Amino acid sequence: MGNSARSDLIWSVSGFGVFTVSQMGVVLSMTRFAPMADVGRYGFAISLCTIVIMFCNLGLRVAHSTDVARDGRLGAYLAVRIATTTFALLAILSITGLATVAGLMDGRTLAVIAMVSGAKGAESVCDLFYASFQKAGRLQFMAISLILRGPIGLLIFHYLLSTSGSLIIALAAQLITWWVVALGNDARHAHRLEPCRPRFDRAEIISIIRENLPLGFTALLTSIGTNSPRIIVTATLSLALAGIFT
């Protein structure tokens, strides 16, 4: 039996509030312990990865939480999410890798993008599990996930950045933390609500992608409007100035 609407609202607001503050803490930690150019690299990586991954997410969280016809078929949506997220990560790394080879960006920026894209991949998987929690009226599981990824992830990130001085090491730890939460916590809770083993049925995957492609384009346009200024600043100004903009 699900929670009351009031209880779910409290859990949702609390979880997202704590996570948002934690992400602000990540940026503040970087401004103190990392060069401003690294802050610019991080801001550029976040913007680039968000645009690509938001499109490839295809709005599946909304689709799954409202899809009565495929009730209890999280596995089908999870298969699509795995496929599209893999495509997004390969596209990001391929494009930025070629840009690095062409001399348009340095290897350190590529490493930051690789770490951020990996963490965003974990976030995409978590996002689909959140749809199951929302559908079942059990948003406390989502709040717990956000708290694990937020404050705990921040503590690990801050400790490693302050002791090692390496943004790459701190981001790698964040990546690992988010994947551990996605697979060790969120998947376990989602499986209690509905079977979550990926179903790689080609016809069903194509059907879901076709149905939700308009949601992907909507998310893409929204994300471009929000993130393109930071990308333009990074492309036209120095990384240090981009860090101030971040």
PDB file of C-alpha atoms in Angstrom:
ATOM      1  CA  MET A   1       0.000   0.000   0.000  1.00  0.00           C
ATOM      2  CA  GLY A   2       1.324   3.438  -0.954  1.00  0.00           C
ATOM      3  CA  ASN A   3       1.803   6.483   1.209  1.00  0.00           C
ATOM      4  CA  SER A   4      -0.636   9.342   1.453  1.00  0.00           C
ATOM      5  CA  ALA A   5      -0.287  12.217  -1.022  1.00  0.00           C
ATOM      6  CA  ARG A   6       0.865  14.495   1.790  1.00  0.00           C
ATOM      7  CA  SER A   7       3.528  12.056   2.920  1.00  0.00           C
ATOM      8  CA  ASP A   8       4.808  11.583  -0.628  1.00  0.00           C
ATOM      9  CA  LEU A   9       4.950  15.359  -1.120  1.00  0.00           C
ATOM     10  CA  ILE A  10       7.013  15.784   2.038  1.00  0.00           C
ATOM     11  CA  TRP A  11       9.404  13.001   1.035  1.00  0.00           C
ATOM     12  CA  SER A  12       9.762  14.390  -2.497  1.00  0.00           C
ATOM     13  CA  VAL A  13      10.417  17.989  -1.443  1.00  0.00           C
ATOM     14  CA  SER A  14      12.815  16.894   1.287  1.00  0.00           C
ATOM     15  CA  GLY A  15      14.777  14.576  -0.996  1.00  0.00           C
ATOM     16  CA  PHE A  16      15.158  17.007  -3.868  1.00  0.00           C
ATOM     17  CA  GLY A  17      15.862  19.899  -1.503  1.00  0.00           C
ATOM     18  CA  VAL A  18      18.682  18.038   0.222  1.00  0.00           C
ATOM     19  CA  PHE A  19      20.109  16.850  -3.099  1.00  0.00           C
ATOM     20  CA  THR A  20      20.052  20.344  -4.628  1.00  0.00           C
ATOM     21  CA  VAL A  21      21.840  21.850  -1.639  1.00  0.00           C
ATOM     22  CA  SER A  22      24.409  19.043  -1.811  1.00  0.00           C
ATOM     23  CA  GLN A  23      25.124  19.769  -5.472  1.00  0.00           C
ATOM     24  CA  MET A  24      25.668  23.406  -4.580  1.00  0.00           C
ATOM     25  CA  GLY A  25      28.097  22.157  -1.951  1.00  0.00           C
ATOM     26  CA  VAL A  26      30.029  20.275  -4.641  1.00  0.00           C
ATOM     27  CA  VAL A  27      30.548  23.505  -6.590  1.00  0.00           C
ATOM     28  CA  LEU A  28      31.531  25.430  -3.447  1.00  0.00           C
ATOM     29  CA  SER A  29      34.042  22.713  -2.579  1.00  0.00           C
ATOM     30  CA  MET A  30      35.560  23.016  -6.040  1.00  0.00           C
ATOM     31  CA  THR A  31      35.879  26.792  -5.793  1.00  0.00           C
ATOM     32  CA  ARG A  32      37.893  26.338  -2.608  1.00  0.00           C
ATOM     33  CA  PHE A  33      40.123  23.375  -3.389  1.00  0.00           C
ATOM     34  CA  ALA A  34      40.370  23.261  -7.200  1.00  0.00           C
ATOM     35  CA  PRO A  35      41.695  25.761  -9.774  1.00  0.00           C
ATOM     36  CA  MET A  36      39.042  27.989 -11.298  1.00  0.00           C
ATOM     37  CA  ALA A  37      39.801  26.420 -14.684  1.00  0.00           C
ATOM     38  CA  ASP A  38      38.705  23.037 -13.270  1.00  0.00           C
ATOM     39  CA  VAL A  39      35.447  24.612 -12.111  1.00  0.00           C
ATOM     40  CA  GLY A  40      34.970  25.793 -15.696  1.00  0.00           C
ATOM     41  CA  ARG A  41      35.683  22.290 -16.979  1.00  0.00           C
ATOM     42  CA  TYR A  42      33.113  20.874 -14.579  1.00  0.00           C
ATOM     43  CA  GLY A  43      30.457  23.409 -15.595  1.00  0.00           C
ATOM     44  CA  PHE A  44      31.086  22.697 -19.277  1.00  0.00           C
ATOM     45  CA  ALA A  45      30.903  18.935 -18.676  1.00  0.00           C
ATOM     46  CA  ILE A  46      27.637  19.225 -16.750  1.00  0.00           C
ATOM     47  CA  SER A  47      26.028  21.329 -19.487  1.00  0.00           C
ATOM     48  CA  LEU A  48      27.181  19.129 -22.365  1.00  0.00           C
ATOM     49  CA  CYS A  49      26.251  15.832 -20.697  1.00  0.00           C
ATOM     50  CA  THR A  50      22.885  17.153 -19.518  1.00  0.00           C
ATOM     51  CA  ILE A  51      21.830  18.167 -23.034  1.00  0.00           C
ATOM     52  CA  VAL A  52      22.692  14.806 -24.576  1.00  0.00           C
ATOM     53  CA  ILE A  53      21.404  12.618 -21.757  1.00  0.00           C
ATOM     54  CA  MET A  54      18.154  14.536 -21.289  1.00  0.00           C
ATOM     55  CA  PHE A  55      17.329  13.868 -24.929  1.00  0.00           C
ATOM     56  CA  CYS A  56      18.278  10.187 -24.684  1.00  0.00           C
ATOM     57  CA  ASN A  57      16.220   9.771 -21.508  1.00  0.00           C
ATOM     58  CA  LEU A  58      13.121  10.201 -23.738  1.00  0.00           C
ATOM     59  CA  GLY A  59      11.017  11.250 -20.756  1.00  0.00           C
ATOM     60  CA  LEU A  60      10.732   7.596 -19.732  1.00  0.00           C
ATOM     61  CA  ARG A  61      10.142   8.467 -16.093  1.00  0.00           C
ATOM     62  CA  VAL A  62       6.885  10.217 -16.975  1.00  0.00           C
ATOM     63  CA  ALA A  63       5.991   7.509 -19.479  1.00  0.00           C
ATOM     64  CA  HIS A  64       6.516   4.622 -17.064  1.00  0.00           C
ATOM     65  CA  SER A  65       4.802   6.256 -14.103  1.00  0.00           C
ATOM     66  CA  THR A  66       1.682   6.905 -16.212  1.00  0.00           C
ATOM     67  CA  ASP A  67       1.699   3.830 -18.482  1.00  0.00           C
ATOM     68  CA  VAL A  68      -1.208   1.615 -17.458  1.00  0.00           C
ATOM     69  CA  ALA A  69      -0.943  -0.614 -20.541  1.00  0.00           C
ATOM     70  CA  ARG A  70       2.567  -1.746 -19.501  1.00  0.00           C
ATOM     71  CA  ASP A  71       1.835  -1.897 -15.796  1.00  0.00           C
ATOM     72  CA  GLY A  72       4.481  -3.948 -14.034  1.00  0.00           C
ATOM     73  CA  ARG A  73       6.781  -3.846 -17.059  1.00  0.00           C
ATOM     74  CA  LEU A  74       9.663  -1.848 -15.623  1.00  0.00           C
ATOM     75  CA  GLY A  75      12.014  -4.302 -17.331  1.00  0.00           C
ATOM     76  CA  ALA A  76      10.977  -3.074 -20.784  1.00  0.00           C
ATOM     77  CA  TYR A  77      11.594   0.562 -19.887  1.00  0.00           C
ATOM     78  CA  LEU A  78      14.847  -0.346 -18.164  1.00  0.00           C
ATOM     79  CA  ALA A  79      16.084  -2.054 -21.330  1.00  0.00           C
ATOM     80  CA  VAL A  80      15.361   1.108 -23.318  1.00  0.00           C
ATOM     81  CA  ARG A  81      17.061   3.268 -20.693  1.00  0.00           C
ATOM     82  CA  ILE A  82      20.178   1.066 -20.740  1.00  0.00           C
ATOM     83  CA  ALA A  83      20.308   1.218 -24.548  1.00  0.00           C
ATOM     84  CA  THR A  84      19.762   4.969 -24.838  1.00  0.00           C
ATOM     85  CA  THR A  85      22.098   5.833 -21.956  1.00  0.00           C
ATOM     86  CA  THR A  86      24.840   3.673 -23.467  1.00  0.00           C
ATOM     87  CA  PHE A  87      24.328   5.462 -26.774  1.00  0.00           C
ATOM     88  CA  ALA A  88      24.470   8.852 -25.031  1.00  0.00           C
ATOM     89  CA  LEU A  89      27.715   8.036 -23.199  1.00  0.00           C
ATOM     90  CA  LEU A  90      29.352   6.691 -26.362  1.00  0.00           C
ATOM     91  CA  ALA A  91      28.252   9.781 -28.317  1.00  0.00           C
ATOM     92  CA  ILE A  92      29.595  12.158 -25.660  1.00  0.00           C
ATOM     93  CA  LEU A  93      32.941  10.393 -25.344  1.00  0.00           C
ATOM     94  CA  SER A  94      33.340   9.949 -29.110  1.00  0.00           C
ATOM     95  CA  ILE A  95      32.648  13.605 -29.925  1.00  0.00           C
ATOM     96  CA  THR A  96      34.781  15.001 -27.111  1.00  0.00           C
ATOM     97  CA  GLY A  97      37.519  12.466 -27.849  1.00  0.00           C
ATOM     98  CA  LEU A  98      37.688  13.638 -31.464  1.00  0.00           C
ATOM     99  CA  ALA A  99      37.684  17.252 -30.256  1.00  0.00           C
ATOM    100  CA  THR A 100      40.633  16.456 -28.000  1.00  0.00           C
ATOM    101  CA  VAL A 101      42.551  14.802 -30.839  1.00  0.00           C
ATOM    102  CA  ALA A 102      41.836  17.845 -33.021  1.00  0.00           C
ATOM    103  CA  GLY A 103      43.235  20.116 -30.303  1.00  0.00           C
ATOM    104  CA  LEU A 104      39.918  21.806 -29.521  1.00  0.00           C
ATOM    105  CA  MET A 105      40.082  20.769 -25.855  1.00  0.00           C
ATOM    106  CA  ASP A 106      42.697  19.345 -23.520  1.00  0.00           C
ATOM    107  CA  GLY A 107      42.919  15.867 -22.031  1.00  0.00           C
ATOM    108  CA  ARG A 108      41.998  17.100 -18.555  1.00  0.00           C
ATOM    109  CA  THR A 109      38.682  18.434 -19.860  1.00  0.00           C
ATOM    110  CA  LEU A 110      38.035  15.099 -21.566  1.00  0.00           C
ATOM    111  CA  ALA A 111      38.703  13.268 -18.272  1.00  0.00           C
ATOM    112  CA  VAL A 112      36.265  15.525 -16.411  1.00  0.00           C
ATOM    113  CA  ILE A 113      33.626  14.942 -19.100  1.00  0.00           C
ATOM    114  CA  ALA A 114      34.170  11.179 -18.843  1.00  0.00           C
ATOM    115  CA  MET A 115      33.642  11.213 -15.062  1.00  0.00           C
ATOM    116  CA  VAL A 116      30.586  13.484 -15.234  1.00  0.00           C
ATOM    117  CA  SER A 117      28.976  11.486 -18.044  1.00  0.00           C
ATOM    118  CA  GLY A 118      29.436   8.268 -16.061  1.00  0.00           C
ATOM    119  CA  ALA A 119      27.745   9.819 -13.030  1.00  0.00           C
ATOM    120  CA  LYS A 120      24.944  11.133 -15.244  1.00  0.00           C
ATOM    121  CA  GLY A 121      24.480   7.600 -16.555  1.00  0.00           C
ATOM    122  CA  ALA A 122      23.899   6.382 -13.000  1.00  0.00           C
ATOM    123  CA  GLU A 123      21.469   9.240 -12.450  1.00  0.00           C
ATOM    124  CA  SER A 124      19.512   8.168 -15.537  1.00  0.00           C
ATOM    125  CA  VAL A 125      19.110   4.659 -14.131  1.00  0.00           C
ATOM    126  CA  CYS A 126      18.034   6.065 -10.754  1.00  0.00           C
ATOM    127  CA  ASP A 127      15.516   8.291 -12.536  1.00  0.00           C
ATOM    128  CA  LEU A 128      13.694   5.289 -13.970  1.00  0.00           C
ATOM    129  CA  PHE A 129      13.560   3.562 -10.590  1.00  0.00           C
ATOM    130  CA  TYR A 130      12.060   6.764  -9.197  1.00  0.00           C
ATOM    131  CA  ALA A 131       9.198   6.285 -11.670  1.00  0.00           C
ATOM    132  CA  SER A 132       8.406   2.947 -10.028  1.00  0.00           C
ATOM    133  CA  PHE A 133       8.519   4.533  -6.577  1.00  0.00           C
ATOM    134  CA  GLN A 134       6.224   7.315  -7.775  1.00  0.00           C
ATOM    135  CA  LYS A 135       3.837   4.845  -9.398  1.00  0.00           C
ATOM    136  CA  ALA A 136       3.581   2.809  -6.189  1.00  0.00           C
ATOM    137  CA  GLY A 137       3.302   5.876  -3.945  1.00  0.00           C
ATOM    138  CA  ARG A 138       6.551   5.021  -2.118  1.00  0.00           C
ATOM    139  CA  LEU A 139       8.549   8.205  -2.566  1.00  0.00           C
ATOM    140  CA  GLN A 140      10.472   7.623   0.654  1.00  0.00           C
ATOM    141  CA  PHE A 141      12.670   5.278  -1.390  1.00  0.00           C
ATOM    142  CA  MET A 142      13.410   8.111  -3.821  1.00  0.00           C
ATOM    143  CA  ALA A 143      14.194  10.483  -0.957  1.00  0.00           C
ATOM    144  CA  ILE A 144      16.590   7.950   0.581  1.00  0.00           C
ATOM    145  CA  SER A 145      18.330   7.568  -2.783  1.00  0.00           C
ATOM    146  CA  LEU A 146      18.708  11.327  -3.176  1.00  0.00           C
ATOM    147  CA  ILE A 147      20.101  11.635   0.332  1.00  0.00           C
ATOM    148  CA  LEU A 148      22.601   8.847  -0.309  1.00  0.00           C
ATOM    149  CA  ARG A 149      23.727  10.439  -3.569  1.00  0.00           C
ATOM    150  CA  GLY A 150      23.581  13.995  -2.217  1.00  0.00           C
ATOM    151  CA  PRO A 151      25.062  14.559   1.268  1.00  0.00           C
ATOM    152  CA  ILE A 152      27.037  11.309   1.396  1.00  0.00           C
ATOM    153  CA  GLY A 153      28.350  11.847  -2.109  1.00  0.00           C
ATOM    154  CA  LEU A 154      29.269  15.416  -1.138  1.00  0.00           C
ATOM    155  CA  LEU A 155      31.203  14.270   1.934  1.00  0.00           C
ATOM    156  CA  ILE A 156      33.226  11.773  -0.104  1.00  0.00           C
ATOM    157  CA  PHE A 157      33.800  14.315  -2.884  1.00  0.00           C
ATOM    158  CA  HIS A 158      34.877  17.067  -0.457  1.00  0.00           C
ATOM    159  CA  TYR A 159      37.225  14.780   1.473  1.00  0.00           C
ATOM    160  CA  LEU A 160      39.013  13.462  -1.601  1.00  0.00           C
ATOM    161  CA  LEU A 161      39.238  16.862  -3.284  1.00  0.00           C
ATOM    162  CA  SER A 162      40.570  18.562  -0.152  1.00  0.00           C
ATOM    163  CA  THR A 163      43.144  15.841   0.565  1.00  0.00           C
ATOM    164  CA  SER A 164      44.289  14.970  -2.955  1.00  0.00           C
ATOM    165  CA  GLY A 165      43.651  18.247  -4.767  1.00  0.00           C
ATOM    166  CA  SER A 166      42.542  16.208  -7.788  1.00  0.00           C
ATOM    167  CA  LEU A 167      39.135  16.949  -9.265  1.00  0.00           C
ATOM    168  CA  ILE A 168      39.365  13.775 -11.379  1.00  0.00           C
ATOM    169  CA  ILE A 169      39.763  11.567  -8.289  1.00  0.00           C
ATOM    170  CA  ALA A 170      36.877  13.315  -6.505  1.00  0.00           C
ATOM    171  CA  LEU A 171      34.597  12.972  -9.539  1.00  0.00           C
ATOM    172  CA  ALA A 172      35.559   9.315  -9.960  1.00  0.00           C
ATOM    173  CA  ALA A 173      34.507   8.707  -6.344  1.00  0.00           C
ATOM    174  CA  GLN A 174      31.214  10.494  -7.002  1.00  0.00           C
ATOM    175  CA  LEU A 175      30.658   8.329 -10.086  1.00  0.00           C
ATOM    176  CA  ILE A 176      31.240   5.136  -8.085  1.00  0.00           C
ATOM    177  CA  THR A 177      29.011   6.332  -5.235  1.00  0.00           C
ATOM    178  CA  TRP A 178      26.112   7.089  -7.568  1.00  0.00           C
ATOM    179  CA  TRP A 179      26.360   3.715  -9.321  1.00  0.00           C
ATOM    180  CA  VAL A 180      26.494   1.894  -5.975  1.00  0.00           C
ATOM    181  CA  VAL A 181      23.321   3.712  -4.913  1.00  0.00           C
ATOM    182  CA  ALA A 182      21.593   2.991  -8.243  1.00  0.00           C
ATOM    183  CA  LEU A 183      22.386  -0.726  -8.305  1.00  0.00           C
ATOM    184  CA  GLY A 184      22.680  -1.498  -4.604  1.00  0.00           C
ATOM    185  CA  ASN A 185      19.835   0.558  -3.183  1.00  0.00           C
ATOM    186  CA  ASP A 186      17.390   1.738  -5.838  1.00  0.00           C
ATOM    187  CA  ALA A 187      17.271  -1.493  -7.855  1.00  0.00           C
ATOM    188  CA  ARG A 188      16.644  -3.495  -4.690  1.00  0.00           C
ATOM    189  CA  HIS A 189      13.705  -1.333  -3.626  1.00  0.00           C
ATOM    190  CA  ALA A 190      12.273  -1.202  -7.159  1.00  0.00           C
ATOM    191  CA  HIS A 191      12.387  -4.984  -7.447  1.00  0.00           C
ATOM    192  CA  ARG A 192      10.155  -5.235  -4.368  1.00  0.00           C
ATOM    193  CA  LEU A 193       7.515  -3.233  -6.224  1.00  0.00           C
ATOM    194  CA  GLU A 194       7.736  -4.808  -9.688  1.00  0.00           C
ATOM    195  CA  PRO A 195      10.129  -7.070 -11.625  1.00  0.00           C
ATOM    196  CA  CYS A 196      13.021  -4.942 -12.848  1.00  0.00           C
ATOM    197  CA  ARG A 197      15.108  -7.366 -14.872  1.00  0.00           C
ATOM    198  CA  PRO A 198      15.765  -5.701 -18.257  1.00  0.00           C
ATOM    199  CA  ARG A 199      13.638  -7.141 -21.116  1.00  0.00           C
ATOM    200  CA  PHE A 200      15.569  -6.705 -24.369  1.00  0.00           C
ATOM    201  CA  ASP A 201      12.675  -7.335 -26.723  1.00  0.00           C
ATOM    202  CA  ARG A 202      13.499  -5.533 -29.976  1.00  0.00           C
ATOM    203  CA  ALA A 203       9.920  -4.827 -31.013  1.00  0.00           C
ATOM    204  CA  GLU A 204       8.978  -3.487 -27.583  1.00  0.00           C
ATOM    205  CA  ILE A 205      12.096  -1.332 -27.357  1.00  0.00           C
ATOM    206  CA  ILE A 206      11.406   0.234 -30.763  1.00  0.00           C
ATOM    207  CA  SER A 207       7.762   0.789 -29.792  1.00  0.00           C
ATOM    208  CA  ILE A 208       8.691   2.588 -26.562  1.00  0.00           C
ATOM    209  CA  ILE A 209      11.274   4.751 -28.323  1.00  0.00           C
ATOM    210  CA  ARG A 210       8.787   5.791 -31.009  1.00  0.00           C
ATOM    211  CA  GLU A 211       6.108   6.599 -28.460  1.00  0.00           C
ATOM    212  CA  ASN A 212       8.398   8.741 -26.325  1.00  0.00           C
ATOM    213  CA  LEU A 213      10.613  10.425 -28.919  1.00  0.00           C
ATOM    214  CA  PRO A 214       8.557  13.664 -28.748  1.00  0.00           C
ATOM    215  CA  LEU A 215       9.246  13.827 -24.998  1.00  0.00           C
ATOM    216  CA  GLY A 216      12.936  13.469 -25.788  1.00  0.00           C
ATOM    217  CA  PHE A 217      12.871  16.383 -28.226  1.00  0.00           C
ATOM    218  CA  THR A 218      10.976  18.510 -25.710  1.00  0.00           C
ATOM    219  CA  ALA A 219      13.584  17.777 -23.049  1.00  0.00           C
ATOM    220  CA  LEU A 220      16.349  18.507 -25.584  1.00  0.00           C
ATOM    221  CA  LEU A 221      15.016  21.963 -26.448  1.00  0.00           C
ATOM    222  CA  THR A 222      14.487  22.832 -22.791  1.00  0.00           C
ATOM    223  CA  SER A 223      17.957  21.627 -21.873  1.00  0.00           C
ATOM    224  CA  ILE A 224      19.613  23.559 -24.703  1.00  0.00           C
ATOM    225  CA  GLY A 225      17.946  26.756 -23.524  1.00  0.00           C
ATOM    226  CA  THR A 226      19.191  26.201 -19.985  1.00  0.00           C
ATOM    227  CA  ASN A 227      22.716  24.912 -20.646  1.00  0.00           C
ATOM    228  CA  SER A 228      23.856  26.478 -23.914  1.00  0.00           C
ATOM    229  CA  PRO A 229      24.999  29.803 -22.327  1.00  0.00           C
ATOM    230  CA  ARG A 230      27.616  27.973 -20.243  1.00  0.00           C
ATOM    231  CA  ILE A 231      28.845  26.058 -23.303  1.00  0.00           C
ATOM    232  CA  ILE A 232      29.100  29.296 -25.318  1.00  0.00           C
ATOM    233  CA  VAL A 233      31.029  31.012 -22.523  1.00  0.00           C
ATOM    234  CA  THR A 234      33.450  28.066 -22.332  1.00  0.00           C
ATOM    235  CA  ALA A 235      33.931  28.044 -26.111  1.00  0.00           C
ATOM    236  CA  THR A 236      34.540  31.785 -26.441  1.00  0.00           C
ATOM    237  CA  LEU A 237      36.328  32.649 -23.176  1.00  0.00           C
ATOM    238  CA  SER A 238      38.938  31.003 -20.996  1.00  0.00           C
ATOM    239  CA  LEU A 239      38.157  28.063 -18.713  1.00  0.00           C
ATOM    240  CA  ALA A 240      38.866  30.230 -15.676  1.00  0.00           C
ATOM    241  CA  LEU A 241      36.246  32.763 -16.747  1.00  0.00           C
ATOM    242  CA  ALA A 242      33.849  29.903 -17.475  1.00  0.00           C
ATOM    243  CA  GLY A 243      34.465  28.734 -13.902  1.00  0.00           C
ATOM    244  CA  ILE A 244      33.355  32.120 -12.582  1.00  0.00           C
ATOM    245  CA  PHE A 245      30.220  31.841 -14.735  1.00  0.00           C
ATOM    246  CA  THR A 246      29.545  28.383 -13.292  1.00  0.00           C
TER     247      THR A 246
END
